[in-house]
Amino acid sequence: MAGGERRRRRKLQLSKLFTLTSAKACFKPAHSQIGRSGFSRVVYCNQPDSPEADIEVNNRKVGVHRGNGNFDLKEWKTLRVGDILKVEKNDFFPADLVLLSSSYEDAVCYVETMNLDGETNLKLKQGLEATMSLREDIDFRDFEAFIKCEDPNANLYSFVGTIELQGGKYPLSPQQLLLRGSKLRNTDYIYGVVIFTGPDTKVVQNSTAPPSKRSMIERKMDKIIYLMFLMVVSLAFLGSVFFGISTREDLQNGIMKRWYLKPDDSSIFFDPKRAPIAAIYHFLSALMLNSYFIPISLYVSIEIVKVLQSIFINQDIHMYYEEADKPAHARTSNLNEELGQVGTILSDKTGTLTCNSMEFIKCSIAGTAYGRVVTEVEMALSRRKGSPSVNQSNGSVTEFAVAAEPAVKGFNIKDERIINGNWVKETHADVIQKFFRLLAVCHTVIPEVHEDTGKITYEAESPDEAAFVVAARELGFEFFVRTQTTISVRELDPATGRQVERLYKVLNVLEFNSSRKRMSVIVRDEDGKLLLLCKGADSVMFERLSRNGRKYEEETRDHVNEYADAGLRTLILAYRELDEKEYGLFTERISEAKNSVSADREALIDEVTEKIEKDLVLLGATAVEDKLQDGVPDCIDKLAQAGIKIWVLTGDKMETAINIGFACSLLRRDMKQIIINLETPEIQELEKSGEKDVIAEVVTRLVKLGSGQTTLAIGDGANDVGMLQEADIGVGISGVEGMQAVMSSDIAIAQFRYLERLLLVHGHWCYRRISKMICYFFYKNITFGFTLFLYEAYTSFSTTPAYNDWYLSLYSVLFSSLPVICLGIFDQDVSARFCLKFPVLYQEGVQNLLFSWRRILSWMFHGFCSAIIIFFLCKTSLESQAFNHEGKTAGRDILGGTMYTCVVWVVSLQMILTISYFTVIQHLVVWGSVALWYLFLMVYGSLPIRVSTDAYMVFLEVLAPAPSYWITTLLVVLSTMMPYFIFSAIQMQFFPMSHGIIRLLKYEDQCNDPGELEMVRQTSVRPVLVGFTARIEAIKRSVLRSH
Amino acid sequence: MAMTPNSASSSAAASGSADSSASRRNSKRPKYSKFTQQELPACKPILTPGWVILTFLVISVIFIPLGVVSLFASQDVVEIVDRYDNDCIPAPARANKVAYIQGDGDKSCIRNLTVPKLMKHPIYVYYQLENFYQNHRRYVKSRSDAQLRSVRDENQISACKPEDDANGQPIVPCGLIAWSLFNDTYTLTKDSQNLTGQNLTVNKNGIAWESDREHKFGKNVFPKNFQKGNLTGGGNLDVNKPLSEQEDLIVWMRTAALPTFRKLYGKIESDLQKGDVIHVNLKNNYNTYSFDGKKKLVLSTTSWLGGKNDFLGIAYLTVGGICFFLALAFTIMYLVKPRRLGDPTYLSWNRIPGGR
């Protein structure tokens, strides 16, 4: 499905041309008369000949009004703006529609927007009253309307427009807008008018092209390639100069020097009379010869290696999440090695660190605190305050955990004073009643009655809302039916002690948004009383209380602070009774504000609601726990030990954010908390727009630029998309919040805690492998290429290759390719267990120790040295004296064959010294490469002369029987290896790198001694600032200080 | 929905649950194999001091004897090298050697060589050229293997320019290499203690590689139009001998790797005693003077390792010696300053710069 979505988008980009024509069609006189921004589109409903035409390349079918009240199935691509559609239950909307009517009388319908914002809850949409009556196909025979609305834009949550029909003019709002990509649920069918199609739809407008990401190493590799190219060019240039000079001297004043070259009758390439041109031609052929410096096969090999590395990531059984049946999934293989270099992690909070499952565990009603369950944060706190011994706290924790098993999802109040209807005996029973009634009524939750069991489940916009309704139900206030205008609740009547059904007429819903930080409903109860029920954040609620509604304010404030300390989310509940006159005034104003069709409509509405949400009477406060994901604190601790900085991006209240920080060991009591508040207008505007993704994107970019380190963003929701795309690596959590984050991520994992293994094991390995592989690649090509250059220097720079053509082309393909690919796929410095045990190893990647310029250039230098040693030793050993006892001397074929043999041996042995992990495969490919060379020499040499040319019988007849060939090979190969071997012996002995020490430790079996291990751990983690290891350390330190 | 237990037990629980329900059907659970989990049995060698010392010792133990053997082999070889390019030009002509060598006069020259040590047969006779770029690209490419191999392909001369044809007739063998065939000749006589003026036959059979004679140069390919162009290069060929028997040509056509090279001229199948004097009557025909190339005549025996070259032996001894010294140094270092290898204090965070 998601794949299809993407494909469609791509195709849509091809159809930009059509957008253009459609845009032109927009410039009609009607457009200019409107004059205001946001009103540039005119839709003639139900008029098939309208000029608007968009082609949507898709062959799905949908019912389209053909005329005379008949609906036919048509392909999506034939849809035009102004068509009237009938969309059936569980179908996707093919375009952006304005809802006219639905199978429900009041024209409501439920929409699932998982594809758009990742939220799984259903959204309620409602058609206008004016169009509500169009409930049959036949009703559309004479229907005609005229819609003016805004230009196509990317804002999913705003829509401004009006519809004109039968002389009336009615405002349109997002409430009537059905977005393409969302799905019709719980509703049999709807009728709607197409207003945006294809590329004009909001979802397509919203989609940004995913950025192409390349890893730091690959970017650096490009630079190395440039460097190599520069080297090739300068070597070729140097050769050309010498060649030009020697060529010119061949014929001076008619006297030939090297007469055997016939310089008087030469081709352009060697013509002494035109030496400069010959030099230029030489330059070109020298470029060809020196091209062996540039490892062209490197890119191919790296691709192969990365694909296999991704397979290893996908196949890792330790990153498979059993409960959701989801393995890790590397969606791109580009960034494997980047995983080993992450310096900063930017994490989404909800759904990533926390489960996004809320539990209602405490409340404060009328100044009395209820609920005895101990939260995770409180446990962490008590653990922190108490003894640092882990074992002891372990025991107590399990006890808590058993005690805290909740019976109902979302509800976990353990307090006999209020459960089982006992609240009626409390002193403030009336307040408690109002409190729970408010919870049961003031929300936007949709109940779903299960057909067989009669059980009610709730679809809520946010899980804490669901938790409230569940809590109200568990305490005797069961909300069970919602219609467009009413809410029905089964209440426990404290007087009779029986369940009674009550109907509340919902007059207005004043919705929650991030600037208001509260929501209210205005209802009329069965007694005809008008009530405003309100819940919201403490920062906005306390100031709205009436003077005599502040009876419990002090206690409630204390409780709220306590809850916040315990890492809970709090909301303040309050209500007020309205008199008819005030309400009348309010309805008048609000409908006026809603009918105003301008950009500041929202502000107008806010202003009106502001006036009625005041003089409230405080009831109490709720506290909901946001549960942490499995293993989060442990994982964060490990990542912190690895020296990775962790940022949590959240739109929560500062207090909640700090609480979560404590809960995941990111914060500690003895830390200095620095709180930065930004009150600049830009930031506030961003905040107001409520688009966390935009903010996160901006923050990500700032962190990336500011720290210069590799950033990894991890998130699970559609609102994290921007962050995931902006960061160097985006890790999506394939959790409950839909697939949007996963689709735009580079790597998907099922749980936050798998990040530990992904980075410390796979990241570390991949980084090592790729950086070693690239270094080695350049080394082996320089070793090979520079022998060619040195030999060329002895041919008066005439670009004669030292080796047969086939040897040349097969070097990168046969004799040196497989071992290096194996290095890239399989090499491990230490096992996975030790990677996790010593997170300090990860710093090798963060500080880029293995791919620093120094290291790269050292490898290159090593290559040059090897080439020089090989060439000069071979040349001097095989000089001009007899090569064998039969007195034959060494020609080009012998010198070339011997040198090539030495090169193959040297790069293979270098591979042996480079690899730290030998399985059968490694032995097979490394020794296989050498054996393959001899085999090739034999087979190729036995081919007819036409094919083998100067390599004919070279091995069997010439090289193999001659002891000097073997003795020279042995000398050259071991002498060439000597400098590197001495270097690594000294390095291992005196300046070992971290992985070296750990390997030695393991070798000496010290790791089985727990005391030793602890010591190693501590030396490796001492200066870590966050994580619970650091927390325990801090406690130890403070204990020491106090003594 | 269990309340999340503390971190330590949670990871245990998670892994426990992962193991328990492995039998679920149609699951995406990765199949366990040592390969995919990257847990293949492997050996992970480390460069411990023990290994380092052992390696150095082994190398020195192999290299030093090999060096000694190679050096002895090289010392066994008796070699007489005589540079004659300058001396074989009469003193008056030395001002313009090129004119002399291109002139038509008699270019005979006598060289006397004294045998310093007993030389056992076979004794190989070489000519050595210096500063002669037989490996020049233009030169190397200027030949036609097809033509050398078979009569039918004698028209395949495209690679041979400018020595491809003479008056429209293909030259066999064509190309610059053949054209510039070395043509100095040596006739040897020996004065030993009791006999003077003994002829020393120089056997020219078997101086080329067998595969060249048998396969590269055709048995029924005869020289044609050779050295018939407007300019004569080097030596001429016997038109009545097939190419496969023209071993001088075959040797010459196997191009040398470096600008200084020796090529086999022939073999002397008898021993030379110490003090024997060899008179070489040579025809100094070949022009190396225009490019300042040296010409040398070399008489040499061979050992199992080939000709005289001390380098190999010395190099072996040097490398072996260095290894022995290093083995010693590492041992002393290890004894004097024993430090535990995996010293964990080295693993301190502080050692890595930039780490917080």
Short mmCIF file of N, CA and C in Angstrom, two decimals, chain A residues 661-746:
data_model
loop_
_atom_site.label_atom_id
_atom_site.label_comp_id
_atom_site.label_asym_id
_atom_site.label_seq_id
_atom_site.Cartn_x
_atom_site.Cartn_y
_atom_site.Cartn_z
N GLY A 661 12.86 12.94 31.25
CA GLY A 661 14.32 12.96 31.29
C GLY A 661 14.85 12.19 32.48
N PHE A 662 14.21 12.40 33.63
CA PHE A 662 14.62 11.65 34.82
C PHE A 662 14.35 10.17 34.63
N ALA A 663 13.18 9.90 34.09
CA ALA A 663 12.78 8.49 33.98
C ALA A 663 13.72 7.72 33.08
N CYS A 664 14.23 8.36 32.03
CA CYS A 664 15.14 7.60 31.18
C CYS A 664 16.59 7.85 31.52
N SER A 665 16.85 8.31 32.73
CA SER A 665 18.23 8.47 33.19
C SER A 665 18.97 9.53 32.41
N LEU A 666 18.26 10.34 31.68
CA LEU A 666 18.95 11.41 30.97
C LEU A 666 19.30 12.53 31.92
N LEU A 667 18.48 12.67 32.95
CA LEU A 667 18.72 13.74 33.92
C LEU A 667 19.01 13.12 35.28
N ARG A 668 19.71 13.89 36.07
CA ARG A 668 20.10 13.40 37.38
C ARG A 668 19.97 14.56 38.34
N ARG A 669 19.75 14.23 39.59
CA ARG A 669 19.50 15.26 40.58
C ARG A 669 20.66 16.25 40.68
N ASP A 670 21.91 15.72 40.67
CA ASP A 670 23.04 16.61 40.91
C ASP A 670 23.49 17.36 39.66
N MET A 671 22.69 17.25 38.61
CA MET A 671 23.04 17.99 37.41
C MET A 671 22.52 19.40 37.53
N LYS A 672 23.23 20.27 36.89
CA LYS A 672 22.71 21.64 36.84
C LYS A 672 21.77 21.71 35.65
N GLN A 673 20.55 22.08 35.96
CA GLN A 673 19.59 22.16 34.86
C GLN A 673 19.62 23.55 34.27
N ILE A 674 19.82 23.60 33.01
CA ILE A 674 19.77 24.89 32.34
C ILE A 674 18.54 24.89 31.46
N ILE A 675 17.67 25.82 31.77
CA ILE A 675 16.43 25.86 30.98
C ILE A 675 16.47 27.10 30.11
N ILE A 676 16.33 26.87 28.85
CA ILE A 676 16.39 27.99 27.92
C ILE A 676 15.00 28.23 27.39
N ASN A 677 14.51 29.41 27.60
CA ASN A 677 13.22 29.77 27.05
C ASN A 677 13.42 30.75 25.93
N LEU A 678 12.79 30.47 24.83
CA LEU A 678 12.91 31.40 23.72
C LEU A 678 11.56 32.06 23.53
N GLU A 679 11.54 33.34 23.54
CA GLU A 679 10.26 34.02 23.37
C GLU A 679 10.26 34.86 22.11
N THR A 680 11.15 34.53 21.18
CA THR A 680 11.15 35.32 19.95
C THR A 680 9.87 35.06 19.18
N PRO A 681 9.41 36.06 18.45
CA PRO A 681 8.14 35.92 17.73
C PRO A 681 8.15 34.75 16.75
N GLU A 682 9.31 34.50 16.11
CA GLU A 682 9.34 33.43 15.11
C GLU A 682 9.04 32.09 15.77
N ILE A 683 9.73 31.90 16.91
CA ILE A 683 9.56 30.62 17.59
C ILE A 683 8.11 30.48 18.04
N GLN A 684 7.56 31.58 18.58
CA GLN A 684 6.19 31.47 19.07
C GLN A 684 5.22 31.18 17.94
N GLU A 685 5.53 31.78 16.80
CA GLU A 685 4.66 31.53 15.66
C GLU A 685 4.73 30.07 15.27
N LEU A 686 5.97 29.56 15.27
CA LEU A 686 6.15 28.15 14.95
C LEU A 686 5.39 27.29 15.93
N GLU A 687 5.47 27.68 17.20
CA GLU A 687 4.79 26.91 18.23
C GLU A 687 3.30 26.94 18.00
N LYS A 688 2.83 28.12 17.68
CA LYS A 688 1.41 28.28 17.51
C LYS A 688 0.92 27.41 16.36
N SER A 689 1.71 27.37 15.32
CA SER A 689 1.27 26.58 14.18
C SER A 689 1.18 25.10 14.55
N GLY A 690 1.76 24.78 15.71
CA GLY A 690 1.57 23.43 16.24
C GLY A 690 2.26 22.37 15.41
N GLU A 691 3.15 22.77 14.55
CA GLU A 691 3.77 21.77 13.70
C GLU A 691 5.11 21.37 14.28
N LYS A 692 5.04 20.35 15.09
CA LYS A 692 6.26 19.91 15.75
C LYS A 692 7.29 19.46 14.74
N ASP A 693 6.78 18.91 13.65
CA ASP A 693 7.74 18.38 12.68
C ASP A 693 8.62 19.48 12.12
N VAL A 694 8.01 20.65 11.89
CA VAL A 694 8.80 21.76 11.36
C VAL A 694 9.86 22.16 12.37
N ILE A 695 9.42 22.28 13.63
CA ILE A 695 10.37 22.67 14.66
C ILE A 695 11.49 21.65 14.75
N ALA A 696 11.09 20.38 14.75
CA ALA A 696 12.08 19.32 14.89
C ALA A 696 13.07 19.36 13.74
N GLU A 697 12.53 19.66 12.56
CA GLU A 697 13.39 19.72 11.39
C GLU A 697 14.42 20.83 11.57
N VAL A 698 13.92 21.98 12.04
CA VAL A 698 14.81 23.12 12.22
C VAL A 698 15.88 22.78 13.25
N VAL A 699 15.42 22.19 14.37
CA VAL A 699 16.37 21.84 15.44
C VAL A 699 17.41 20.87 14.90
N THR A 700 16.92 19.88 14.15
CA THR A 700 17.85 18.88 13.61
C THR A 700 18.91 19.54 12.76
N ARG A 701 18.47 20.47 11.91
CA ARG A 701 19.43 21.12 11.03
C ARG A 701 20.43 21.91 11.85
N LEU A 702 19.92 22.59 12.90
CA LEU A 702 20.81 23.40 13.74
C LEU A 702 21.84 22.52 14.42
N VAL A 703 21.36 21.38 14.96
CA VAL A 703 22.29 20.49 15.67
C VAL A 703 23.34 19.97 14.72
N LYS A 704 22.87 19.60 13.54
CA LYS A 704 23.77 19.04 12.54
C LYS A 704 24.85 20.04 12.18
N LEU A 705 24.41 21.27 11.92
CA LEU A 705 25.39 22.28 11.52
C LEU A 705 26.25 22.69 12.70
N GLY A 706 25.59 22.84 13.86
CA GLY A 706 26.30 23.37 15.02
C GLY A 706 27.37 22.42 15.54
N SER A 707 27.04 21.13 15.62
CA SER A 707 28.00 20.21 16.23
C SER A 707 28.96 19.65 15.20
N GLY A 708 28.56 19.68 13.95
CA GLY A 708 29.41 19.12 12.91
C GLY A 708 29.53 17.61 13.02
N GLN A 709 28.76 17.05 13.93
CA GLN A 709 28.83 15.60 14.10
C GLN A 709 27.71 14.94 13.33
N THR A 710 27.84 13.66 13.20
CA THR A 710 26.77 12.90 12.56
C THR A 710 25.58 12.84 13.50
N THR A 711 24.41 13.16 12.98
CA THR A 711 23.23 13.11 13.82
C THR A 711 22.33 11.98 13.36
N LEU A 712 21.73 11.37 14.34
CA LEU A 712 20.77 10.32 14.04
C LEU A 712 19.45 10.76 14.65
N ALA A 713 18.41 10.71 13.87
CA ALA A 713 17.10 11.06 14.40
C ALA A 713 16.29 9.78 14.50
N ILE A 714 15.57 9.65 15.58
CA ILE A 714 14.75 8.45 15.73
C ILE A 714 13.35 8.89 16.09
N GLY A 715 12.39 8.33 15.42
CA GLY A 715 11.02 8.72 15.69
C GLY A 715 10.07 7.70 15.09
N ASP A 716 8.81 7.82 15.47
CA ASP A 716 7.88 6.81 14.99
C ASP A 716 6.67 7.39 14.30
N GLY A 717 6.45 8.69 14.40
CA GLY A 717 5.19 9.22 13.89
C GLY A 717 5.39 10.04 12.63
N ALA A 718 4.24 10.39 12.05
CA ALA A 718 4.30 11.20 10.84
C ALA A 718 4.92 12.56 11.13
N ASN A 719 4.78 13.00 12.39
CA ASN A 719 5.33 14.31 12.71
C ASN A 719 6.85 14.28 12.85
N ASP A 720 7.43 13.10 12.77
CA ASP A 720 8.90 13.03 12.85
C ASP A 720 9.54 12.99 11.48
N VAL A 721 8.70 12.99 10.45
CA VAL A 721 9.23 12.79 9.10
C VAL A 721 10.30 13.82 8.75
N GLY A 722 9.99 15.07 9.05
CA GLY A 722 10.94 16.13 8.72
C GLY A 722 12.27 15.91 9.39
N MET A 723 12.19 15.55 10.67
CA MET A 723 13.40 15.31 11.45
C MET A 723 14.19 14.14 10.87
N LEU A 724 13.49 13.08 10.53
CA LEU A 724 14.16 11.88 10.01
C LEU A 724 14.84 12.18 8.68
N GLN A 725 14.17 13.00 7.88
CA GLN A 725 14.75 13.29 6.57
C GLN A 725 15.91 14.26 6.69
N GLU A 726 15.84 15.12 7.67
CA GLU A 726 16.87 16.14 7.78
C GLU A 726 18.15 15.59 8.40
N ALA A 727 17.99 14.66 9.32
CA ALA A 727 19.17 14.15 10.02
C ALA A 727 20.02 13.31 9.06
N ASP A 728 21.26 13.07 9.49
CA ASP A 728 22.13 12.26 8.65
C ASP A 728 21.59 10.84 8.50
N ILE A 729 21.03 10.35 9.58
CA ILE A 729 20.40 9.04 9.52
C ILE A 729 19.03 9.18 10.18
N GLY A 730 18.02 8.68 9.54
CA GLY A 730 16.70 8.66 10.15
C GLY A 730 16.34 7.23 10.50
N VAL A 731 16.07 7.00 11.75
CA VAL A 731 15.66 5.67 12.16
C VAL A 731 14.18 5.72 12.52
N GLY A 732 13.41 4.94 11.84
CA GLY A 732 11.98 4.93 12.09
C GLY A 732 11.63 3.76 12.99
N ILE A 733 10.71 4.01 13.90
CA ILE A 733 10.25 2.91 14.74
C ILE A 733 8.95 2.42 14.17
N SER A 734 8.93 1.17 13.78
CA SER A 734 7.72 0.65 13.17
C SER A 734 6.77 0.23 14.27
N GLY A 735 6.22 1.22 14.91
CA GLY A 735 5.36 0.94 16.06
C GLY A 735 3.91 1.06 15.68
N VAL A 736 3.15 1.68 16.57
CA VAL A 736 1.71 1.75 16.36
C VAL A 736 1.29 2.95 15.54
N GLU A 737 2.11 3.97 15.46
CA GLU A 737 1.67 5.22 14.85
C GLU A 737 1.74 5.21 13.33
N GLY A 738 1.42 4.09 12.70
CA GLY A 738 1.40 4.09 11.26
C GLY A 738 2.77 3.95 10.66
N MET A 739 2.81 4.03 9.35
CA MET A 739 4.02 3.69 8.63
C MET A 739 4.76 4.92 8.11
N GLN A 740 4.22 6.09 8.36
CA GLN A 740 4.78 7.29 7.75
C GLN A 740 6.26 7.48 8.09
N ALA A 741 6.56 7.31 9.37
CA ALA A 741 7.96 7.51 9.78
C ALA A 741 8.85 6.46 9.16
N VAL A 742 8.36 5.24 9.13
CA VAL A 742 9.17 4.16 8.57
C VAL A 742 9.43 4.42 7.09
N MET A 743 8.41 4.91 6.40
CA MET A 743 8.55 5.15 4.97
C MET A 743 9.60 6.22 4.68
N SER A 744 9.75 7.15 5.59
CA SER A 744 10.72 8.20 5.29
C SER A 744 12.02 7.99 6.05
N SER A 745 12.15 6.85 6.68
CA SER A 745 13.37 6.61 7.45
C SER A 745 14.39 5.87 6.58
N ASP A 746 15.59 5.77 7.12
CA ASP A 746 16.61 5.02 6.39
C ASP A 746 16.71 3.61 6.93
#
